[in-house]
Tab-separated table of C-alpha atoms in Angstrom:
chain	number	residue	atom	x	y	z
A	1054	MET	CA	-30.109	24.447	21.302
A	1055	SER	CA	-30.972	23.394	17.736
A	1056	LEU	CA	-31.001	19.764	16.633
A	1057	GLU	CA	-27.849	20.400	14.547
A	1058	SER	CA	-26.048	21.979	17.500
A	1059	LYS	CA	-26.923	18.936	19.674
A	1060	ILE	CA	-25.544	16.626	17.044
A	1061	LYS	CA	-22.328	18.545	16.775
A	1062	LYS	CA	-22.003	18.645	20.557
A	1063	LEU	CA	-22.391	14.902	20.699
A	1064	ALA	CA	-19.610	14.474	18.089
A	1065	MET	CA	-17.268	16.850	19.909
A	1066	ASP	CA	-17.962	15.139	23.304
A	1067	ILE	CA	-17.092	11.830	21.773
A	1068	GLY	CA	-13.781	13.145	20.572
A	1069	PHE	CA	-14.133	14.544	17.051
A	1070	ASP	CA	-12.402	17.897	16.489
A	1071	LEU	CA	-14.587	19.243	13.616
A	1072	VAL	CA	-18.082	18.617	12.492
A	1073	GLY	CA	-20.125	19.914	9.519
A	1074	ILE	CA	-23.404	18.991	7.852
A	1075	THR	CA	-24.387	18.924	4.209
A	1076	THR	CA	-27.142	17.454	2.073
A	1077	ALA	CA	-27.079	13.951	0.500
A	1078	ASP	CA	-27.290	15.486	-2.977
A	1079	PRO	CA	-24.746	14.228	-5.534
A	1080	PHE	CA	-21.254	15.737	-5.601
A	1081	GLU	CA	-21.522	16.494	-9.369
A	1082	ARG	CA	-18.444	18.595	-9.777
A	1083	ASP	CA	-16.331	16.103	-7.916
A	1084	GLU	CA	-17.740	13.139	-9.807
A	1085	GLU	CA	-16.859	14.769	-13.154
A	1086	ALA	CA	-13.283	15.644	-11.923
A	1087	ALA	CA	-12.653	12.120	-10.618
A	1088	SER	CA	-13.997	10.586	-13.760
A	1089	GLN	CA	-11.674	12.696	-15.865
A	1090	ARG	CA	-8.725	11.564	-13.777
A	1091	VAL	CA	-9.656	7.946	-14.427
A	1092	ARG	CA	-10.070	8.605	-18.113
A	1093	ASP	CA	-6.635	10.345	-18.210
A	1094	GLY	CA	-4.942	7.389	-16.546
A	1095	LEU	CA	-3.936	9.380	-13.404
A	1096	MET	CA	-5.472	6.663	-11.209
A	1097	ASP	CA	-3.738	3.774	-12.877
A	1098	GLY	CA	-2.325	1.334	-10.350
A	1099	LEU	CA	-5.527	1.364	-8.325
A	1100	PRO	CA	-7.638	-1.237	-10.137
A	1101	TRP	CA	-10.563	-0.761	-7.774
A	1102	TYR	CA	-10.788	2.927	-8.658
A	1103	THR	CA	-13.169	2.622	-11.546
A	1104	LEU	CA	-15.741	4.879	-13.208
A	1105	GLU	CA	-18.432	2.838	-11.566
A	1106	ARG	CA	-16.891	3.445	-8.139
A	1107	VAL	CA	-16.560	7.163	-8.858
A	1108	GLN	CA	-20.305	7.284	-9.517
A	1109	ARG	CA	-21.123	5.504	-6.292
A	1110	MET	CA	-18.763	7.502	-4.134
A	1111	ASN	CA	-20.239	10.771	-5.237
A	1112	ARG	CA	-23.887	9.827	-4.774
A	1113	PRO	CA	-24.762	9.474	-1.094
A	1114	GLN	CA	-28.393	8.514	-1.939
A	1115	VAL	CA	-27.042	5.443	-3.749
A	1116	LEU	CA	-25.008	4.461	-0.715
A	1117	LEU	CA	-28.006	4.705	1.674
A	1118	ASP	CA	-31.661	4.428	0.666
A	1119	GLY	CA	-33.543	7.451	1.758
A	1120	ALA	CA	-30.403	9.453	2.518
A	1121	ARG	CA	-31.169	13.124	3.343
A	1122	SER	CA	-28.025	14.434	5.047
A	1123	VAL	CA	-24.264	13.759	5.492
A	1124	ILE	CA	-22.628	14.557	8.798
A	1125	SER	CA	-18.939	15.182	8.063
A	1126	LEU	CA	-16.427	14.737	10.889
A	1127	ALA	CA	-12.742	15.151	11.311
A	1128	VAL	CA	-10.238	14.279	13.998
A	1129	SER	CA	-6.645	15.582	14.190
A	1130	TYR	CA	-3.705	13.196	14.179
A	1131	ASN	CA	-1.248	15.980	14.670
A	1132	ALA	CA	-0.271	14.615	18.066
A	1133	THR	CA	3.480	14.430	17.706
A	1134	SER	CA	5.716	17.229	18.899
A	1135	ASP	CA	7.641	18.779	16.032
A	1136	ASP	CA	10.661	18.928	18.320
A	1137	ASN	CA	10.984	15.152	18.209
A	1138	ASP	CA	10.376	14.658	14.456
A	1139	ASN	CA	13.132	13.239	12.346
A	1140	GLN	CA	15.851	13.869	14.839
A	1141	LEU	CA	19.253	12.356	14.202
A	1142	LYS	CA	19.962	9.236	16.169
A	1143	SER	CA	23.573	8.387	16.969
A	1144	GLY	CA	25.371	5.218	17.866
A	1145	ASP	CA	28.929	4.122	18.148
A	1146	ALA	CA	29.419	4.414	14.364
A	1147	GLY	CA	27.819	7.833	14.161
A	1148	PRO	CA	24.363	8.827	13.106
A	1149	GLN	CA	22.038	5.939	12.489
A	1150	LEU	CA	20.534	5.241	9.011
A	1151	THR	CA	16.987	6.348	9.509
A	1152	GLY	CA	13.938	6.767	7.242
A	1153	LYS	CA	10.502	8.416	7.536
A	1154	PHE	CA	6.954	7.178	8.098
A	1155	ALA	CA	4.119	9.644	7.207
A	1156	ARG	CA	2.807	11.314	10.312
A	1157	TYR	CA	-0.620	9.617	10.116
A	1158	ALA	CA	1.058	6.234	10.455
A	1159	ARG	CA	3.076	6.914	13.561
A	1160	GLY	CA	0.340	5.883	15.946
A	1161	ASP	CA	-2.440	3.358	16.066
A	1162	ASP	CA	-4.497	2.429	12.990
A	1163	TYR	CA	-7.010	5.283	12.541
A	1164	HIS	CA	-9.620	3.011	11.015
A	1165	ASP	CA	-10.049	1.152	14.322
A	1166	VAL	CA	-9.837	4.276	16.485
A	1167	ILE	CA	-12.352	6.285	14.507
A	1168	LYS	CA	-14.801	3.490	13.779
A	1169	LYS	CA	-15.288	2.988	17.574
A	1170	ARG	CA	-16.207	6.591	17.879
A	1171	LEU	CA	-18.558	6.420	14.937
A	1172	ARG	CA	-20.340	3.406	16.398
A	1173	ARG	CA	-20.835	5.299	19.644
A	1174	PHE	CA	-21.982	8.375	17.707
A	1175	VAL	CA	-24.699	6.504	15.708
A	1176	ASP	CA	-25.739	4.563	18.758
A	1177	GLU	CA	-26.446	7.807	20.722
A	1178	LEU	CA	-27.856	9.696	17.783
A	1179	PRO	CA	-31.494	8.414	18.258
A	1180	ASP	CA	-31.427	9.858	21.812
A	1181	ILE	CA	-30.947	13.355	20.334
A	1182	LEU	CA	-33.292	12.812	17.436
A	1183	GLY	CA	-36.061	11.319	19.511
A	1184	ARG	CA	-36.460	8.500	16.928
A	1185	ALA	CA	-34.529	5.797	15.191
A	1186	ALA	CA	-32.331	6.828	12.272
A	1187	SER	CA	-30.928	4.973	9.353
A	1188	THR	CA	-27.201	5.487	8.964
A	1189	ARG	CA	-24.180	4.360	7.099
A	1190	VAL	CA	-20.592	5.274	8.165
A	1191	PHE	CA	-17.327	5.602	6.327
A	1192	VAL	CA	-13.699	6.051	7.367
A	1193	ASP	CA	-11.577	6.151	4.202
A	1194	ASP	CA	-12.472	2.520	3.522
A	1195	GLY	CA	-15.564	2.515	1.341
A	1196	PRO	CA	-17.080	4.091	-1.727
A	1197	MET	CA	-17.661	7.576	-0.236
A	1198	ASN	CA	-16.061	10.863	-1.339
A	1199	ASP	CA	-14.959	12.021	2.115
A	1200	ARG	CA	-13.184	15.178	0.833
A	1201	ALA	CA	-16.172	16.300	-1.275
A	1202	ALA	CA	-18.460	15.908	1.690
A	1203	ALA	CA	-16.026	17.702	4.092
A	1204	GLU	CA	-15.695	20.614	1.690
A	1205	ARG	CA	-19.428	21.049	1.149
A	1206	ALA	CA	-20.110	20.731	4.884
A	1207	GLY	CA	-17.703	23.570	5.662
A	1208	VAL	CA	-15.176	21.413	7.464
A	1209	GLY	CA	-12.409	22.594	5.183
A	1210	TRP	CA	-11.441	23.571	1.623
A	1211	PHE	CA	-9.584	21.780	-1.114
A	1212	GLY	CA	-5.884	22.418	-1.150
A	1213	LYS	CA	-3.955	22.375	-4.386
A	1214	ASN	CA	-2.301	19.165	-3.188
A	1215	THR	CA	-5.875	17.657	-3.212
A	1216	ASN	CA	-6.008	17.415	0.610
A	1217	ILE	CA	-8.722	19.075	2.643
A	1218	LEU	CA	-7.326	22.028	4.599
A	1219	THR	CA	-9.130	23.042	7.808
A	1220	PRO	CA	-8.716	26.479	9.318
A	1221	SER	CA	-7.878	25.130	12.764
A	1222	HIS	CA	-6.088	21.836	12.234
A	1223	GLY	CA	-4.731	22.175	8.746
A	1224	SER	CA	-4.652	19.055	6.673
A	1225	TRP	CA	-3.510	16.846	9.613
A	1226	VAL	CA	-6.922	15.351	9.984
A	1227	PHE	CA	-8.695	12.013	9.371
A	1228	LEU	CA	-12.108	12.390	7.737
A	1229	ALA	CA	-15.207	10.343	8.544
A	1230	GLN	CA	-18.784	10.545	7.219
A	1231	VAL	CA	-22.238	9.516	8.517
A	1232	ILE	CA	-24.964	9.375	5.883
A	1233	THR	CA	-28.376	9.477	7.454
A	1234	ASP	CA	-32.024	9.653	6.424
A	1235	VAL	CA	-32.536	12.541	8.851
A	1236	GLU	CA	-33.246	15.968	7.298
A	1237	LEU	CA	-30.794	18.430	8.770
A	1238	ARG	CA	-29.957	22.010	8.177
A	1239	GLN	CA	-26.813	22.206	6.065
A	1240	ASP	CA	-23.698	24.245	6.834
A	1241	ILE	CA	-22.250	26.822	4.437
A	1242	PRO	CA	-19.034	25.803	2.600
A	1243	LEU	CA	-15.967	27.924	3.468
A	1244	LYS	CA	-14.837	30.664	1.140
A	1245	LYS	CA	-11.184	30.086	1.870
A	1246	THR	CA	-8.740	29.051	-0.880
A	1247	CYS	CA	-5.000	28.596	-1.261
A	1248	GLY	CA	-4.783	31.852	-3.141
A	1249	ASN	CA	-1.569	32.092	-5.269
A	1250	CYS	CA	0.379	29.685	-3.111
A	1251	VAL	CA	1.947	26.746	-5.047
A	1252	ARG	CA	4.463	25.494	-2.485
A	1253	CYS	CA	3.032	21.914	-2.558
A	1254	ILE	CA	3.317	21.799	-6.331
A	1255	ASP	CA	6.792	23.191	-6.491
A	1256	ASP	CA	8.177	21.076	-3.654
A	1257	CYS	CA	6.787	17.608	-4.686
A	1258	PRO	CA	10.006	15.791	-5.682
A	1259	THR	CA	8.306	13.449	-8.178
A	1260	GLY	CA	6.018	16.142	-9.800
A	1261	ALA	CA	2.981	14.173	-8.755
A	1262	ILE	CA	0.768	17.346	-8.455
A	1263	VAL	CA	0.555	17.916	-12.162
A	1264	ALA	CA	-1.742	20.962	-11.858
A	1265	PRO	CA	-3.563	22.658	-9.012
A	1266	TYR	CA	-6.005	20.133	-7.503
A	1267	VAL	CA	-4.802	17.336	-9.881
A	1268	LEU	CA	-2.688	14.511	-8.640
A	1269	ASP	CA	-1.004	11.869	-10.743
A	1270	ASN	CA	-1.399	8.913	-8.474
A	1271	ARG	CA	1.342	6.948	-10.318
A	1272	LYS	CA	4.012	9.403	-9.220
A	1273	CYS	CA	2.925	9.983	-5.676
A	1274	ILE	CA	5.383	8.762	-3.054
A	1275	SER	CA	2.456	7.595	-0.911
A	1276	TYR	CA	1.189	5.391	-3.666
A	1277	LEU	CA	4.647	4.095	-4.469
A	1278	THR	CA	5.390	3.102	-0.896
A	1279	ILE	CA	1.971	1.709	0.010
A	1280	GLU	CA	-0.468	0.904	-2.774
A	1281	LEU	CA	2.039	-0.251	-5.394
A	1282	ARG	CA	2.675	-3.938	-4.936
A	1283	GLY	CA	5.313	-4.427	-7.610
A	1284	VAL	CA	8.492	-2.787	-8.830
A	1285	ILE	CA	8.914	0.905	-8.216
A	1286	PRO	CA	9.745	2.631	-11.533
A	1287	ARG	CA	13.488	3.070	-11.725
A	1288	GLU	CA	13.269	6.809	-12.685
A	1289	LEU	CA	11.222	7.567	-9.563
A	1290	ARG	CA	13.356	5.727	-6.985
A	1291	PRO	CA	16.040	8.545	-6.636
A	1292	LEU	CA	13.205	11.045	-6.013
A	1293	MET	CA	11.683	9.233	-3.079
A	1294	GLY	CA	14.421	10.182	-0.563
A	1295	ASP	CA	14.185	8.253	2.735
A	1296	TRP	CA	10.343	7.893	2.818
A	1297	VAL	CA	9.540	4.214	3.517
A	1298	PHE	CA	5.794	4.530	4.259
A	1299	GLY	CA	3.795	7.484	2.825
A	1300	CYS	CA	4.922	11.033	2.482
A	1301	ASP	CA	4.247	14.326	4.116
A	1302	ILE	CA	6.168	16.793	1.885
A	1303	CYS	CA	3.188	18.548	0.389
A	1304	GLN	CA	1.740	18.940	3.878
A	1305	ASP	CA	4.958	19.970	5.569
A	1306	VAL	CA	5.470	22.845	3.207
A	1307	CYS	CA	1.886	24.049	3.361
A	1308	PRO	CA	1.655	27.364	5.289
A	1309	VAL	CA	-1.799	26.406	6.640
A	1310	ASN	CA	-0.185	23.606	8.566
A	1311	TRP	CA	2.554	25.621	10.168
A	1312	LYS	CA	0.249	26.813	12.933
A	1313	ALA	CA	-2.159	23.944	12.928
A	1314	ALA	CA	-3.597	23.068	16.417
A	1315	LYS	CA	-2.336	19.914	18.023
A	1316	GLY	CA	-4.662	16.965	18.415
A	1317	SER	CA	-5.381	15.365	21.767
A	1318	GLU	CA	-5.975	11.770	20.745
A	1319	THR	CA	-3.311	9.718	22.540
A	1320	ALA	CA	-3.778	6.782	20.154
A	1321	PHE	CA	-2.244	8.921	17.358
A	1322	GLN	CA	0.884	9.870	19.378
A	1323	LYS	CA	3.993	8.386	17.759
A	1324	ARG	CA	5.206	4.989	18.799
A	1325	HIS	CA	8.862	4.538	19.726
A	1326	ASP	CA	11.105	5.756	16.876
A	1327	PHE	CA	8.177	5.925	14.374
A	1328	ASP	CA	9.213	9.464	13.480
A	1329	ALA	CA	12.632	8.371	12.312
A	1330	PRO	CA	12.825	4.518	12.196
A	1331	GLU	CA	16.143	2.832	11.845
A	1332	LEU	CA	16.315	1.185	8.475
A	1333	LEU	CA	18.731	-1.679	8.908
A	1334	PRO	CA	16.561	-3.526	11.523
A	1335	LEU	CA	13.547	-3.072	9.256
A	1336	LEU	CA	15.350	-4.745	6.393
A	1337	GLU	CA	16.399	-7.708	8.505
A	1338	MET	CA	13.032	-8.463	10.297
A	1339	ASP	CA	11.045	-11.640	9.424
A	1340	ASP	CA	7.298	-11.925	9.087
A	1341	GLU	CA	6.649	-12.595	12.766
A	1342	GLU	CA	8.772	-9.629	13.771
A	1343	PHE	CA	6.978	-7.483	11.218
A	1344	ARG	CA	3.509	-8.505	12.553
A	1345	GLU	CA	4.534	-7.898	16.144
A	1346	ARG	CA	6.096	-4.489	15.553
A	1347	PHE	CA	3.286	-3.102	13.383
A	1348	ARG	CA	0.412	-4.690	15.145
A	1349	ASN	CA	-2.574	-2.256	15.051
A	1350	SER	CA	-0.550	0.105	12.852
A	1351	PRO	CA	-1.387	1.432	9.364
A	1352	ILE	CA	2.027	0.328	8.308
A	1353	LYS	CA	0.927	-3.264	8.223
A	1354	ARG	CA	-0.837	-2.405	4.918
A	1355	THR	CA	2.286	-2.392	2.946
A	1356	LYS	CA	3.315	-5.942	4.083
A	1357	ARG	CA	6.826	-6.857	5.038
A	1358	LYS	CA	7.821	-7.338	1.450
A	1359	GLY	CA	6.645	-3.928	0.410
A	1360	LEU	CA	8.174	-2.196	3.446
A	1361	GLN	CA	11.585	-3.863	2.836
A	1362	ARG	CA	11.480	-2.925	-0.831
A	1363	ASN	CA	10.975	0.685	0.300
A	1364	VAL	CA	13.807	0.401	2.817
A	1365	CYS	CA	16.177	-0.735	0.027
A	1366	VAL	CA	15.273	2.362	-2.023
A	1367	ALA	CA	15.798	4.622	0.990
A	1368	LEU	CA	19.186	3.059	1.775
A	1369	GLY	CA	20.197	3.521	-1.864
A	1370	ASN	CA	19.264	7.168	-1.676
A	1371	LEU	CA	21.166	7.659	1.589
A	1372	GLY	CA	24.233	6.161	-0.188
A	1373	ASP	CA	25.985	5.072	3.059
A	1374	ALA	CA	28.320	2.067	2.763
A	1375	ARG	CA	27.319	0.914	6.220
A	1376	ALA	CA	24.162	-0.499	4.558
A	1377	ILE	CA	26.094	-2.805	2.259
A	1378	PRO	CA	26.078	-5.899	4.608
A	1379	ALA	CA	22.304	-5.732	5.111
A	1380	LEU	CA	21.751	-5.247	1.411
A	1381	ARG	CA	24.039	-8.148	0.633
A	1382	LYS	CA	21.711	-10.374	2.696
A	1383	ALA	CA	18.683	-8.888	1.071
A	1384	LEU	CA	20.253	-9.701	-2.340
A	1385	VAL	CA	19.885	-13.404	-1.586
A	1386	CYS	CA	16.547	-13.408	0.221
A	1387	ASP	CA	13.511	-15.441	-0.973
A	1388	GLU	CA	11.625	-12.404	-2.377
A	1389	SER	CA	12.665	-11.366	-5.898
A	1390	LEU	CA	11.013	-7.904	-5.348
A	1391	ILE	CA	13.352	-7.175	-2.434
A	1392	ARG	CA	16.349	-8.604	-4.329
A	1393	LEU	CA	15.716	-6.313	-7.268
A	1394	HIS	CA	15.601	-3.180	-5.166
A	1395	ALA	CA	18.529	-4.268	-3.071
A	1396	ALA	CA	20.553	-4.577	-6.282
A	1397	TRP	CA	19.513	-1.042	-7.253
A	1398	ALA	CA	20.496	0.279	-3.803
A	1399	LEU	CA	23.923	-1.384	-3.983
A	1400	GLY	CA	24.418	0.241	-7.391
A	1401	ARG	CA	23.544	3.618	-5.947
A	1402	ILE	CA	26.022	3.219	-3.135
A	1403	GLY	CA	28.735	1.972	-5.493
A	1404	GLY	CA	32.321	1.221	-4.713
A	1405	ASP	CA	34.209	-2.081	-4.952
A	1406	GLU	CA	32.394	-3.731	-2.014
A	1407	ALA	CA	28.945	-2.980	-3.364
A	1408	LEU	CA	29.689	-3.923	-6.907
A	1409	GLY	CA	31.401	-7.073	-5.697
A	1410	CYS	CA	28.143	-8.167	-4.078
A	1411	LEU	CA	26.343	-7.671	-7.410
A	1412	LYS	CA	28.958	-9.721	-9.294
A	1413	LEU	CA	28.493	-12.632	-6.872
A	1414	ALA	CA	24.681	-12.326	-7.117
A	1415	ILE	CA	24.558	-12.327	-10.876
A	1416	ALA	CA	26.123	-15.851	-10.966
A	1417	GLN	CA	23.293	-17.382	-8.883
A	1418	GLU	CA	20.267	-15.206	-9.691
A	1419	THR	CA	17.565	-16.836	-11.716
A	1420	ASP	CA	14.827	-14.140	-11.834
A	1421	PRO	CA	15.035	-12.311	-15.219
A	1422	ASP	CA	13.865	-9.013	-13.783
A	1423	VAL	CA	16.491	-9.037	-11.014
A	1424	LEU	CA	19.141	-10.010	-13.592
A	1425	ASP	CA	18.133	-7.072	-15.771
A	1426	GLU	CA	18.374	-4.732	-12.801
A	1427	ILE	CA	21.885	-5.865	-12.070
A	1428	LYS	CA	22.903	-5.601	-15.719
A	1429	ILE	CA	21.585	-2.136	-15.975
A	1430	THR	CA	23.421	-1.134	-12.823
A	1431	PHE	CA	26.736	-2.439	-14.228
A	1432	ALA	CA	26.059	-0.664	-17.520
A	1433	GLU	CA	25.570	2.580	-15.684
A	1434	TRP	CA	28.819	2.185	-13.775
A	1435	GLU	CA	30.728	1.387	-16.950
A	1436	SER	CA	29.329	4.530	-18.590
A	1437	ARG	CA	30.570	6.622	-15.663
A	1438	ASP	CA	34.079	5.263	-16.116
A	1439	LEU	CA	34.222	6.171	-19.768
């Protein structure tokens, strides 16, 4: 068995689903493409995503002195049965008001799970090599272009939605990289492409995929519900549907994913109701309840304030009057960000009860942005009556 085959077997034995190897040469094409996105403003909203970072992430030899190879790994998180996804939940008052979490966030935090595997991998690597090795590992949390490495290592190919598509597991994979100073034989990149398919582009509700392989981060629902810390642009709120953490639309419609193999990692199986979480309890939880419910979950990244902002938007889009009591409470909470989006949601639901809540709130609201939101809402309703 070759050295490369032994390395791949070690990775598979530890629990990775896919492994490929490439050189530590710069990802020149990817660096130029990412730099252009920064210059075009498509990465606005991510202040850490700078031209300097783009340079570092595309140059493995800068990230590790003496780097010779990159071992690219992937593990599937497609561990949830489709039969259980987004099913309607009923109660005494009929179907519950539910939202959606992106599939990758329905189980444990992937950073923790995969880093444990990577530590074991690099610890056992010297036994295979017969010598010590210098390594540096990445799991979507450092200046490393995971997708460029995965493509060049033959793990998958770039989809038009900018995700890496793998032949066996689709795009439902977490990527990880090990840069090492060991010279290894590189794998050949796949020749697969998306062909003429543009389903992901056509079906993105916000038009975030502005061209094949080009994503406008500012419009992406995943960015709006996770990375964005402030007010969600008013024109984008109606397009977000009931997504409250991340978005899977461009992956759900991708034909490559329709027959993707299931993953076996139990840590990524969905927690209770994480496929279709009830929205009203999410809106009413306090910080302690938020920490407890989302302990060791990717969803903790958005913070309670951000999640409840997203819940308000989802409730507004559902347009169900049963949400009015919870939104009324949110309209007088301590966080102006939540109050603003609760006001918008009440305006979307409309009717005498919802508008009555806004009339009471405007008399006691002191935040100018929230006041403006309420005034815009009333102006819209007055224009409808004309």
